[in-house]
Amino acid sequence: MAMTAEDVSRFERSRRRLEAIAYRLLGSAAEAEDAVQETFLRWQAADLGRIDVPEAWLTKVLTNLCLNQLTSARARRETYVGQWLPEPLLDGDPMLGPADTAEQRESVSYAVLTLMERLSPNERAVYVLREAFDYPHREIAEILELTESASQQLFRRARQHLADGRARAEVDEAAARRIVDEFILAATSGQTESIVRLLTADAISVGDGGGKVPARTTAVEGALAVARYLRGIFRPTDAKRLYVGGAAEVYAWPANGEPALVVLVNGEVIGVICVQVTGDGITSVRTQANPDKLARATELFAAAEHGEPLLTIL
């Protein structure tokens, strides 16, 4: 039976929610879009008259497609060059999904998305559906075809695995922005001590170049080591300017609901630096520089009112 306009409309009403689920499960906007499109093709081919609850059916199909994708992604990441980080989403991107509660905001934070790589596919699915979208365990069990008690156990395990990524204390948006502004000043001052004062003792710095742009293949750990590394990154040199093709403009723009710096050269985003700020200071600096993971950020940033850059690195 041919699909009607109403059938298409029913799917489109769920698209944003499906994209937000898929992004949290996969850590990639491009892969999330592909999973949602495949879900639409399954919807198009289904006997819609036998589907009682379209939302539940669509969520189940999408989730299982993502679980299959996660299994193959693990194999691909074994050969990934350097550190793997999720694709950052700049604030204003509808794929970020709901952000009404602290749990929803945390579930899409860059730190937690990175830590979710520790989880098994089923742990990740249960965590996302329960924490970010408030699905009851009964419905999650039906989606994943397991028992309700197994869903509850997977959720507890997932929360335990992610405990290290939770903020040590709540920091309001204004305070976080002040710390980021101080961070920029410190990083460009050339004074290591100024950066160290803003970092926690166990701070880390991680970069993802995907083998396409220079990036350390291991994390930098400890406040002093991170401060020295960041001082080097922000130090302007002729070699850097030649490599990136011009002067770099740095803007403060949240990503994944948290403070971040967006670096542009000639209107193209070449890096998104996600800064995790807690009550104790900056605990992590994660830099996405893989151009394959920045096209969406470039598109959104170009369409937004972003004002003048905080800094221009000549």
mmCIF file of N, CA, C and O in Angstrom, residues 130-223:
data_model
loop_
_atom_site.group_PDB
_atom_site.id
_atom_site.type_symbol
_atom_site.label_atom_id
_atom_site.label_comp_id
_atom_site.label_asym_id
_atom_site.label_seq_id
_atom_site.Cartn_x
_atom_site.Cartn_y
_atom_site.Cartn_z
ATOM 1 N N ARG A 130 16.517 6.031 29.126
ATOM 2 C CA ARG A 130 16.004 6.300 30.470
ATOM 3 C C ARG A 130 16.383 7.713 30.942
ATOM 4 O O ARG A 130 15.527 8.478 31.393
ATOM 5 N N GLU A 131 17.659 8.068 30.814
ATOM 6 C CA GLU A 131 18.149 9.314 31.400
ATOM 7 C C GLU A 131 17.737 10.534 30.581
ATOM 8 O O GLU A 131 17.359 11.559 31.136
ATOM 9 N N ALA A 132 17.826 10.412 29.250
ATOM 10 C CA ALA A 132 17.575 11.582 28.405
ATOM 11 C C ALA A 132 16.127 11.696 27.943
ATOM 12 O O ALA A 132 15.645 12.799 27.703
ATOM 13 N N PHE A 133 15.438 10.571 27.839
ATOM 14 C CA PHE A 133 14.086 10.607 27.275
ATOM 15 C C PHE A 133 13.028 10.040 28.210
ATOM 16 O O PHE A 133 11.856 9.942 27.840
ATOM 17 N N ASP A 134 13.452 9.661 29.411
ATOM 18 C CA ASP A 134 12.526 9.276 30.485
ATOM 19 C C ASP A 134 11.617 8.107 30.106
ATOM 20 O O ASP A 134 10.478 8.022 30.541
ATOM 21 N N TYR A 135 12.125 7.196 29.291
ATOM 22 C CA TYR A 135 11.354 5.991 28.997
ATOM 23 C C TYR A 135 11.308 5.112 30.245
ATOM 24 O O TYR A 135 12.338 4.920 30.899
ATOM 25 N N PRO A 136 10.151 4.554 30.591
ATOM 26 C CA PRO A 136 10.105 3.612 31.714
ATOM 27 C C PRO A 136 10.816 2.315 31.342
ATOM 28 O O PRO A 136 10.903 1.955 30.153
ATOM 29 N N HIS A 137 11.333 1.618 32.345
ATOM 30 C CA HIS A 137 12.073 0.387 32.079
ATOM 31 C C HIS A 137 11.211 -0.660 31.369
ATOM 32 O O HIS A 137 11.735 -1.463 30.590
ATOM 33 N N ARG A 138 9.914 -0.633 31.598
ATOM 34 C CA ARG A 138 9.033 -1.583 30.910
ATOM 35 C C ARG A 138 9.113 -1.395 29.404
ATOM 36 O O ARG A 138 9.231 -2.370 28.652
ATOM 37 N N GLU A 139 9.076 -0.133 28.955
ATOM 38 C CA GLU A 139 9.140 0.137 27.519
ATOM 39 C C GLU A 139 10.537 -0.119 26.961
ATOM 40 O O GLU A 139 10.690 -0.610 25.834
ATOM 41 N N ILE A 140 11.574 0.214 27.743
ATOM 42 C CA ILE A 140 12.942 -0.052 27.298
ATOM 43 C C ILE A 140 13.146 -1.553 27.110
ATOM 44 O O ILE A 140 13.771 -1.997 26.132
ATOM 45 N N ALA A 141 12.604 -2.327 28.039
ATOM 46 C CA ALA A 141 12.728 -3.787 27.950
ATOM 47 C C ALA A 141 12.082 -4.302 26.667
ATOM 48 O O ALA A 141 12.615 -5.207 26.001
ATOM 49 N N GLU A 142 10.942 -3.728 26.280
ATOM 50 C CA GLU A 142 10.275 -4.143 25.048
ATOM 51 C C GLU A 142 11.095 -3.749 23.818
ATOM 52 O O GLU A 142 11.194 -4.522 22.859
ATOM 53 N N ILE A 143 11.688 -2.560 23.859
ATOM 54 C CA ILE A 143 12.494 -2.088 22.733
ATOM 55 C C ILE A 143 13.716 -2.982 22.520
ATOM 56 O O ILE A 143 14.050 -3.351 21.395
ATOM 57 N N LEU A 144 14.373 -3.340 23.620
ATOM 58 C CA LEU A 144 15.618 -4.111 23.537
ATOM 59 C C LEU A 144 15.394 -5.618 23.652
ATOM 60 O O LEU A 144 16.357 -6.390 23.584
ATOM 61 N N GLU A 145 14.146 -6.005 23.859
ATOM 62 C CA GLU A 145 13.784 -7.420 23.971
ATOM 63 C C GLU A 145 14.555 -8.107 25.097
ATOM 64 O O GLU A 145 15.262 -9.094 24.909
ATOM 65 N N LEU A 146 14.426 -7.528 26.274
ATOM 66 C CA LEU A 146 14.988 -8.120 27.482
ATOM 67 C C LEU A 146 13.999 -7.911 28.613
ATOM 68 O O LEU A 146 12.927 -7.335 28.418
ATOM 69 N N THR A 147 14.329 -8.398 29.811
ATOM 70 C CA THR A 147 13.401 -8.267 30.927
ATOM 71 C C THR A 147 13.515 -6.890 31.559
ATOM 72 O O THR A 147 14.532 -6.196 31.402
ATOM 73 N N GLU A 148 12.484 -6.488 32.284
ATOM 74 C CA GLU A 148 12.503 -5.195 32.947
ATOM 75 C C GLU A 148 13.614 -5.128 33.981
ATOM 76 O O GLU A 148 14.288 -4.104 34.127
ATOM 77 N N SER A 149 13.833 -6.220 34.708
ATOM 78 C CA SER A 149 14.900 -6.232 35.720
ATOM 79 C C SER A 149 16.272 -6.126 35.057
ATOM 80 O O SER A 149 17.179 -5.479 35.596
ATOM 81 N N ALA A 150 16.434 -6.717 33.884
ATOM 82 C CA ALA A 150 17.708 -6.608 33.168
ATOM 83 C C ALA A 150 17.948 -5.167 32.722
ATOM 84 O O ALA A 150 19.078 -4.666 32.781
ATOM 85 N N SER A 151 16.882 -4.488 32.303
ATOM 86 C CA SER A 151 17.003 -3.081 31.928
ATOM 87 C C SER A 151 17.446 -2.241 33.119
ATOM 88 O O SER A 151 18.332 -1.385 32.993
ATOM 89 N N GLN A 152 16.854 -2.490 34.268
ATOM 90 C CA GLN A 152 17.220 -1.742 35.472
ATOM 91 C C GLN A 152 18.673 -1.989 35.853
ATOM 92 O O GLN A 152 19.395 -1.067 36.250
ATOM 93 N N GLN A 153 19.108 -3.251 35.715
ATOM 94 C CA GLN A 153 20.490 -3.584 36.048
ATOM 95 C C GLN A 153 21.466 -2.922 35.075
ATOM 96 O O GLN A 153 22.508 -2.386 35.489
ATOM 97 N N LEU A 154 21.139 -2.913 33.785
ATOM 98 C CA LEU A 154 21.990 -2.257 32.794
ATOM 99 C C LEU A 154 22.092 -0.759 33.081
ATOM 100 O O LEU A 154 23.162 -0.161 32.929
ATOM 101 N N PHE A 155 20.989 -0.157 33.506
ATOM 102 C CA PHE A 155 20.994 1.270 33.813
ATOM 103 C C PHE A 155 21.894 1.572 35.004
ATOM 104 O O PHE A 155 22.677 2.529 34.981
ATOM 105 N N ARG A 156 21.809 0.746 36.038
ATOM 106 C CA ARG A 156 22.673 0.947 37.216
ATOM 107 C C ARG A 156 24.146 0.819 36.827
ATOM 108 O O ARG A 156 24.983 1.613 37.268
ATOM 109 N N ARG A 157 24.462 -0.174 36.018
ATOM 110 C CA ARG A 157 25.853 -0.369 35.595
ATOM 111 C C ARG A 157 26.345 0.805 34.763
ATOM 112 O O ARG A 157 27.477 1.258 34.920
ATOM 113 N N ALA A 158 25.482 1.294 33.884
ATOM 114 C CA ALA A 158 25.872 2.425 33.040
ATOM 115 C C ALA A 158 26.169 3.656 33.887
ATOM 116 O O ALA A 158 27.174 4.347 33.670
ATOM 117 N N ARG A 159 25.323 3.947 34.861
ATOM 118 C CA ARG A 159 25.543 5.106 35.724
ATOM 119 C C ARG A 159 26.841 4.959 36.514
ATOM 120 O O ARG A 159 27.560 5.941 36.727
ATOM 121 N N GLN A 160 27.163 3.749 36.934
ATOM 122 C CA GLN A 160 28.412 3.531 37.670
ATOM 123 C C GLN A 160 29.623 3.780 36.774
ATOM 124 O O GLN A 160 30.593 4.419 37.175
ATOM 125 N N HIS A 161 29.545 3.285 35.533
ATOM 126 C CA HIS A 161 30.654 3.474 34.601
ATOM 127 C C HIS A 161 30.872 4.953 34.284
ATOM 128 O O HIS A 161 32.004 5.377 34.016
ATOM 129 N N LEU A 162 29.789 5.729 34.291
ATOM 130 C CA LEU A 162 29.869 7.138 33.903
ATOM 131 C C LEU A 162 30.094 8.072 35.090
ATOM 132 O O LEU A 162 30.178 9.286 34.906
ATOM 133 N N ALA A 163 30.213 7.509 36.279
ATOM 134 C CA ALA A 163 30.305 8.336 37.485
ATOM 135 C C ALA A 163 31.472 9.318 37.414
ATOM 136 O O ALA A 163 31.368 10.461 37.875
ATOM 137 N N ASP A 164 32.587 8.911 36.800
ATOM 138 C CA ASP A 164 33.767 9.786 36.731
ATOM 139 C C ASP A 164 33.524 11.028 35.901
ATOM 140 O O ASP A 164 34.202 12.033 36.058
ATOM 141 N N GLY A 165 32.561 10.957 34.980
ATOM 142 C CA GLY A 165 32.335 12.089 34.095
ATOM 143 C C GLY A 165 31.353 13.097 34.621
ATOM 144 O O GLY A 165 31.115 14.139 34.003
ATOM 145 N N ARG A 166 30.755 12.819 35.768
ATOM 146 C CA ARG A 166 29.760 13.734 36.313
ATOM 147 C C ARG A 166 30.446 14.934 36.960
ATOM 148 O O ARG A 166 31.513 14.815 37.556
ATOM 149 N N ALA A 167 29.836 16.074 36.824
ATOM 150 C CA ALA A 167 30.402 17.301 37.401
ATOM 151 C C ALA A 167 30.543 17.152 38.904
ATOM 152 O O ALA A 167 29.659 16.627 39.573
ATOM 153 N N ARG A 168 31.638 17.638 39.440
ATOM 154 C CA ARG A 168 31.873 17.523 40.881
ATOM 155 C C ARG A 168 31.036 18.527 41.662
ATOM 156 O O ARG A 168 30.799 18.351 42.838
ATOM 157 N N ALA A 169 30.621 19.585 40.995
ATOM 158 C CA ALA A 169 29.733 20.575 41.607
ATOM 159 C C ALA A 169 29.099 21.385 40.498
ATOM 160 O O ALA A 169 29.703 21.598 39.448
ATOM 161 N N GLU A 170 27.874 21.799 40.704
ATOM 162 C CA GLU A 170 27.181 22.583 39.689
ATOM 163 C C GLU A 170 27.855 23.955 39.512
ATOM 164 O O GLU A 170 28.248 24.600 40.478
ATOM 165 N N VAL A 171 28.010 24.368 38.279
ATOM 166 C CA VAL A 171 28.562 25.679 37.964
ATOM 167 C C VAL A 171 27.575 26.361 37.031
ATOM 168 O O VAL A 171 27.212 25.806 35.993
ATOM 169 N N ASP A 172 27.128 27.563 37.406
ATOM 170 C CA ASP A 172 26.135 28.212 36.546
ATOM 171 C C ASP A 172 26.797 28.728 35.274
ATOM 172 O O ASP A 172 28.021 28.815 35.161
ATOM 173 N N GLU A 173 25.960 29.052 34.297
ATOM 174 C CA GLU A 173 26.453 29.419 32.970
ATOM 175 C C GLU A 173 27.355 30.649 33.010
ATOM 176 O O GLU A 173 28.393 30.687 32.344
ATOM 177 N N ALA A 174 26.978 31.649 33.802
ATOM 178 C CA ALA A 174 27.775 32.879 33.868
ATOM 179 C C ALA A 174 29.157 32.607 34.456
ATOM 180 O O ALA A 174 30.169 33.119 33.961
ATOM 181 N N ALA A 175 29.201 31.788 35.513
ATOM 182 C CA ALA A 175 30.488 31.469 36.141
ATOM 183 C C ALA A 175 31.364 30.665 35.180
ATOM 184 O O ALA A 175 32.573 30.889 35.085
ATOM 185 N N ALA A 176 30.749 29.730 34.458
ATOM 186 C CA ALA A 176 31.511 28.926 33.503
ATOM 187 C C ALA A 176 32.095 29.815 32.405
ATOM 188 O O ALA A 176 33.249 29.638 32.000
ATOM 189 N N ARG A 177 31.300 30.777 31.933
ATOM 190 C CA ARG A 177 31.790 31.678 30.883
ATOM 191 C C ARG A 177 32.957 32.518 31.395
ATOM 192 O O ARG A 177 33.936 32.748 30.663
ATOM 193 N N ARG A 178 32.891 32.976 32.633
ATOM 194 C CA ARG A 178 33.996 33.765 33.192
ATOM 195 C C ARG A 178 35.281 32.937 33.219
ATOM 196 O O ARG A 178 36.366 33.442 32.901
ATOM 197 N N ILE A 179 35.141 31.674 33.613
ATOM 198 C CA ILE A 179 36.320 30.804 33.683
ATOM 199 C C ILE A 179 36.903 30.579 32.296
ATOM 200 O O ILE A 179 38.132 30.567 32.108
ATOM 201 N N VAL A 180 36.033 30.417 31.303
ATOM 202 C CA VAL A 180 36.510 30.227 29.928
ATOM 203 C C VAL A 180 37.220 31.487 29.428
ATOM 204 O O VAL A 180 38.256 31.405 28.762
ATOM 205 N N ASP A 181 36.675 32.654 29.739
ATOM 206 C CA ASP A 181 37.339 33.907 29.357
ATOM 207 C C ASP A 181 38.725 34.000 29.994
ATOM 208 O O ASP A 181 39.710 34.400 29.343
ATOM 209 N N GLU A 182 38.807 33.623 31.275
ATOM 210 C CA GLU A 182 40.104 33.624 31.959
ATOM 211 C C GLU A 182 41.046 32.604 31.322
ATOM 212 O O GLU A 182 42.263 32.841 31.207
ATOM 213 N N PHE A 183 40.483 31.486 30.900
ATOM 214 C CA PHE A 183 41.270 30.440 30.262
ATOM 215 C C PHE A 183 41.908 30.948 28.966
ATOM 216 O O PHE A 183 43.091 30.721 28.704
ATOM 217 N N ILE A 184 41.120 31.659 28.166
ATOM 218 C CA ILE A 184 41.636 32.219 26.915
ATOM 219 C C ILE A 184 42.776 33.198 27.192
ATOM 220 O O ILE A 184 43.831 33.168 26.547
ATOM 221 N N LEU A 185 42.554 34.082 28.164
ATOM 222 C CA LEU A 185 43.594 35.057 28.507
ATOM 223 C C LEU A 185 44.861 34.363 28.981
ATOM 224 O O LEU A 185 45.977 34.737 28.607
ATOM 225 N N ALA A 186 44.677 33.333 29.809
ATOM 226 C CA ALA A 186 45.835 32.618 30.349
ATOM 227 C C ALA A 186 46.574 31.857 29.249
ATOM 228 O O ALA A 186 47.810 31.877 29.176
ATOM 229 N N ALA A 187 45.809 31.191 28.371
ATOM 230 C CA ALA A 187 46.429 30.361 27.332
ATOM 231 C C ALA A 187 47.204 31.200 26.327
ATOM 232 O O ALA A 187 48.188 30.737 25.745
ATOM 233 N N THR A 188 46.764 32.435 26.123
ATOM 234 C CA THR A 188 47.443 33.301 25.148
ATOM 235 C C THR A 188 48.500 34.197 25.786
ATOM 236 O O THR A 188 49.220 34.899 25.073
ATOM 237 N N SER A 189 48.582 34.163 27.101
ATOM 238 C CA SER A 189 49.567 35.018 27.786
ATOM 239 C C SER A 189 50.967 34.441 27.724
ATOM 240 O O SER A 189 51.955 35.153 27.927
ATOM 241 N N GLY A 190 51.037 33.122 27.478
ATOM 242 C CA GLY A 190 52.341 32.473 27.465
ATOM 243 C C GLY A 190 52.847 32.122 28.850
ATOM 244 O O GLY A 190 53.959 31.616 29.004
ATOM 245 N N GLN A 191 52.019 32.381 29.882
ATOM 246 C CA GLN A 191 52.417 32.106 31.270
ATOM 247 C C GLN A 191 51.757 30.818 31.748
ATOM 248 O O GLN A 191 50.554 30.770 32.003
ATOM 249 N N THR A 192 52.551 29.781 31.853
ATOM 250 C CA THR A 192 52.029 28.467 32.247
ATOM 251 C C THR A 192 51.305 28.521 33.584
ATOM 252 O O THR A 192 50.253 27.896 33.764
ATOM 253 N N GLU A 193 51.848 29.279 34.530
ATOM 254 C CA GLU A 193 51.258 29.322 35.870
ATOM 255 C C GLU A 193 49.818 29.832 35.847
ATOM 256 O O GLU A 193 48.983 29.396 36.627
ATOM 257 N N SER A 194 49.522 30.762 34.937
ATOM 258 C CA SER A 194 48.167 31.308 34.841
ATOM 259 C C SER A 194 47.174 30.240 34.399
ATOM 260 O O SER A 194 46.023 30.212 34.842
ATOM 261 N N ILE A 195 47.612 29.349 33.532
ATOM 262 C CA ILE A 195 46.735 28.264 33.076
ATOM 263 C C ILE A 195 46.566 27.234 34.187
ATOM 264 O O ILE A 195 45.458 26.764 34.450
ATOM 265 N N VAL A 196 47.660 26.891 34.841
ATOM 266 C CA VAL A 196 47.623 25.878 35.900
ATOM 267 C C VAL A 196 46.601 26.246 36.966
ATOM 268 O O VAL A 196 45.868 25.390 37.479
ATOM 269 N N ARG A 197 46.510 27.528 37.312
ATOM 270 C CA ARG A 197 45.600 27.956 38.376
ATOM 271 C C ARG A 197 44.130 27.674 38.021
ATOM 272 O O ARG A 197 43.301 27.542 38.918
ATOM 273 N N LEU A 198 43.823 27.575 36.736
ATOM 274 C CA LEU A 198 42.439 27.340 36.320
ATOM 275 C C LEU A 198 42.099 25.859 36.193
ATOM 276 O O LEU A 198 40.928 25.496 36.070
ATOM 277 N N LEU A 199 43.132 25.009 36.229
ATOM 278 C CA LEU A 199 42.936 23.576 36.019
ATOM 279 C C LEU A 199 42.887 22.814 37.336
ATOM 280 O O LEU A 199 43.487 23.232 38.326
ATOM 281 N N THR A 200 42.176 21.694 37.333
ATOM 282 C CA THR A 200 42.256 20.792 38.478
ATOM 283 C C THR A 200 43.560 19.999 38.376
ATOM 284 O O THR A 200 44.148 19.889 37.288
ATOM 285 N N ALA A 201 43.999 19.447 39.480
ATOM 286 C CA ALA A 201 45.280 18.734 39.490
ATOM 287 C C ALA A 201 45.293 17.563 38.519
ATOM 288 O O ALA A 201 46.331 17.230 37.933
ATOM 289 N N ASP A 202 44.110 16.932 38.328
ATOM 290 C CA ASP A 202 44.041 15.762 37.453
ATOM 291 C C ASP A 202 43.468 16.095 36.074
ATOM 292 O O ASP A 202 42.922 15.225 35.382
ATOM 293 N N ALA A 203 43.569 17.338 35.653
ATOM 294 C CA ALA A 203 43.024 17.755 34.362
ATOM 295 C C ALA A 203 43.654 16.964 33.219
ATOM 296 O O ALA A 203 44.794 16.503 33.307
ATOM 297 N N ILE A 204 42.869 16.810 32.133
ATOM 298 C CA ILE A 204 43.370 16.123 30.951
ATOM 299 C C ILE A 204 43.092 16.973 29.709
ATOM 300 O O ILE A 204 42.176 17.801 29.703
ATOM 301 N N SER A 205 43.869 16.740 28.668
ATOM 302 C CA SER A 205 43.624 17.348 27.364
ATOM 303 C C SER A 205 43.670 16.236 26.328
ATOM 304 O O SER A 205 44.623 15.447 26.291
ATOM 305 N N VAL A 206 42.633 16.173 25.494
ATOM 306 C CA VAL A 206 42.536 15.133 24.475
ATOM 307 C C VAL A 206 42.191 15.799 23.151
ATOM 308 O O VAL A 206 41.358 16.713 23.100
ATOM 309 N N GLY A 207 42.830 15.362 22.077
ATOM 310 C CA GLY A 207 42.543 15.904 20.759
ATOM 311 C C GLY A 207 42.257 14.804 19.748
ATOM 312 O O GLY A 207 42.844 13.718 19.816
ATOM 313 N N ASP A 208 41.343 15.073 18.835
ATOM 314 C CA ASP A 208 40.971 14.117 17.782
ATOM 315 C C ASP A 208 41.237 14.778 16.432
ATOM 316 O O ASP A 208 40.538 15.711 16.040
ATOM 317 N N GLY A 209 42.261 14.287 15.739
ATOM 318 C CA GLY A 209 42.550 14.769 14.399
ATOM 319 C C GLY A 209 42.177 13.766 13.331
ATOM 320 O O GLY A 209 42.235 14.064 12.137
ATOM 321 N N GLY A 210 41.819 12.548 13.769
ATOM 322 C CA GLY A 210 41.400 11.510 12.841
ATOM 323 C C GLY A 210 42.458 11.113 11.832
ATOM 324 O O GLY A 210 42.145 10.514 10.796
ATOM 325 N N GLY A 211 43.712 11.444 12.103
ATOM 326 C CA GLY A 211 44.770 11.139 11.159
ATOM 327 C C GLY A 211 44.817 12.107 9.985
ATOM 328 O O GLY A 211 45.630 11.939 9.074
ATOM 329 N N LYS A 212 43.960 13.149 10.027
ATOM 330 C CA LYS A 212 43.882 14.094 8.915
ATOM 331 C C LYS A 212 44.516 15.438 9.237
ATOM 332 O O LYS A 212 44.906 16.178 8.343
ATOM 333 N N VAL A 213 44.575 15.767 10.525
ATOM 334 C CA VAL A 213 45.295 16.952 10.963
ATOM 335 C C VAL A 213 46.150 16.542 12.166
ATOM 336 O O VAL A 213 45.828 15.571 12.855
ATOM 337 N N PRO A 214 47.232 17.261 12.442
ATOM 338 C CA PRO A 214 48.098 16.870 13.552
ATOM 339 C C PRO A 214 47.358 16.896 14.892
ATOM 340 O O PRO A 214 46.632 17.839 15.196
ATOM 341 N N ALA A 215 47.521 15.860 15.661
ATOM 342 C CA ALA A 215 46.949 15.780 17.011
ATOM 343 C C ALA A 215 47.714 14.709 17.771
ATOM 344 O O ALA A 215 48.135 13.699 17.183
ATOM 345 N N ARG A 216 47.880 14.920 19.054
ATOM 346 C CA ARG A 216 48.553 13.914 19.875
ATOM 347 C C ARG A 216 47.762 12.618 19.858
ATOM 348 O O ARG A 216 46.530 12.621 19.885
ATOM 349 N N THR A 217 48.461 11.507 19.823
ATOM 350 C CA THR A 217 47.780 10.210 19.803
ATOM 351 C C THR A 217 47.446 9.712 21.200
ATOM 352 O O THR A 217 46.753 8.708 21.355
ATOM 353 N N THR A 218 47.951 10.403 22.223
ATOM 354 C CA THR A 218 47.633 10.045 23.610
ATOM 355 C C THR A 218 47.166 11.289 24.353
ATOM 356 O O THR A 218 47.462 12.417 23.952
ATOM 357 N N ALA A 219 46.442 11.076 25.441
ATOM 358 C CA ALA A 219 45.954 12.195 26.244
ATOM 359 C C ALA A 219 47.107 12.824 27.027
ATOM 360 O O ALA A 219 48.076 12.151 27.389
ATOM 361 N N VAL A 220 46.996 14.125 27.276
ATOM 362 C CA VAL A 220 47.925 14.835 28.155
ATOM 363 C C VAL A 220 47.282 14.876 29.537
ATOM 364 O O VAL A 220 46.115 15.259 29.669
ATOM 365 N N GLU A 221 48.004 14.506 30.562
ATOM 366 C CA GLU A 221 47.424 14.373 31.894
ATOM 367 C C GLU A 221 48.186 15.202 32.918
ATOM 368 O O GLU A 221 49.414 15.280 32.883
ATOM 369 N N GLY A 222 47.425 15.800 33.854
ATOM 370 C CA GLY A 222 48.028 16.594 34.917
ATOM 371 C C GLY A 222 48.049 18.070 34.569
ATOM 372 O O GLY A 222 48.289 18.449 33.410
ATOM 373 N N ALA A 223 47.774 18.911 35.557
ATOM 374 C CA ALA A 223 47.615 20.343 35.319
ATOM 375 C C ALA A 223 48.823 20.976 34.633
ATOM 376 O O ALA A 223 48.675 21.735 33.669
#
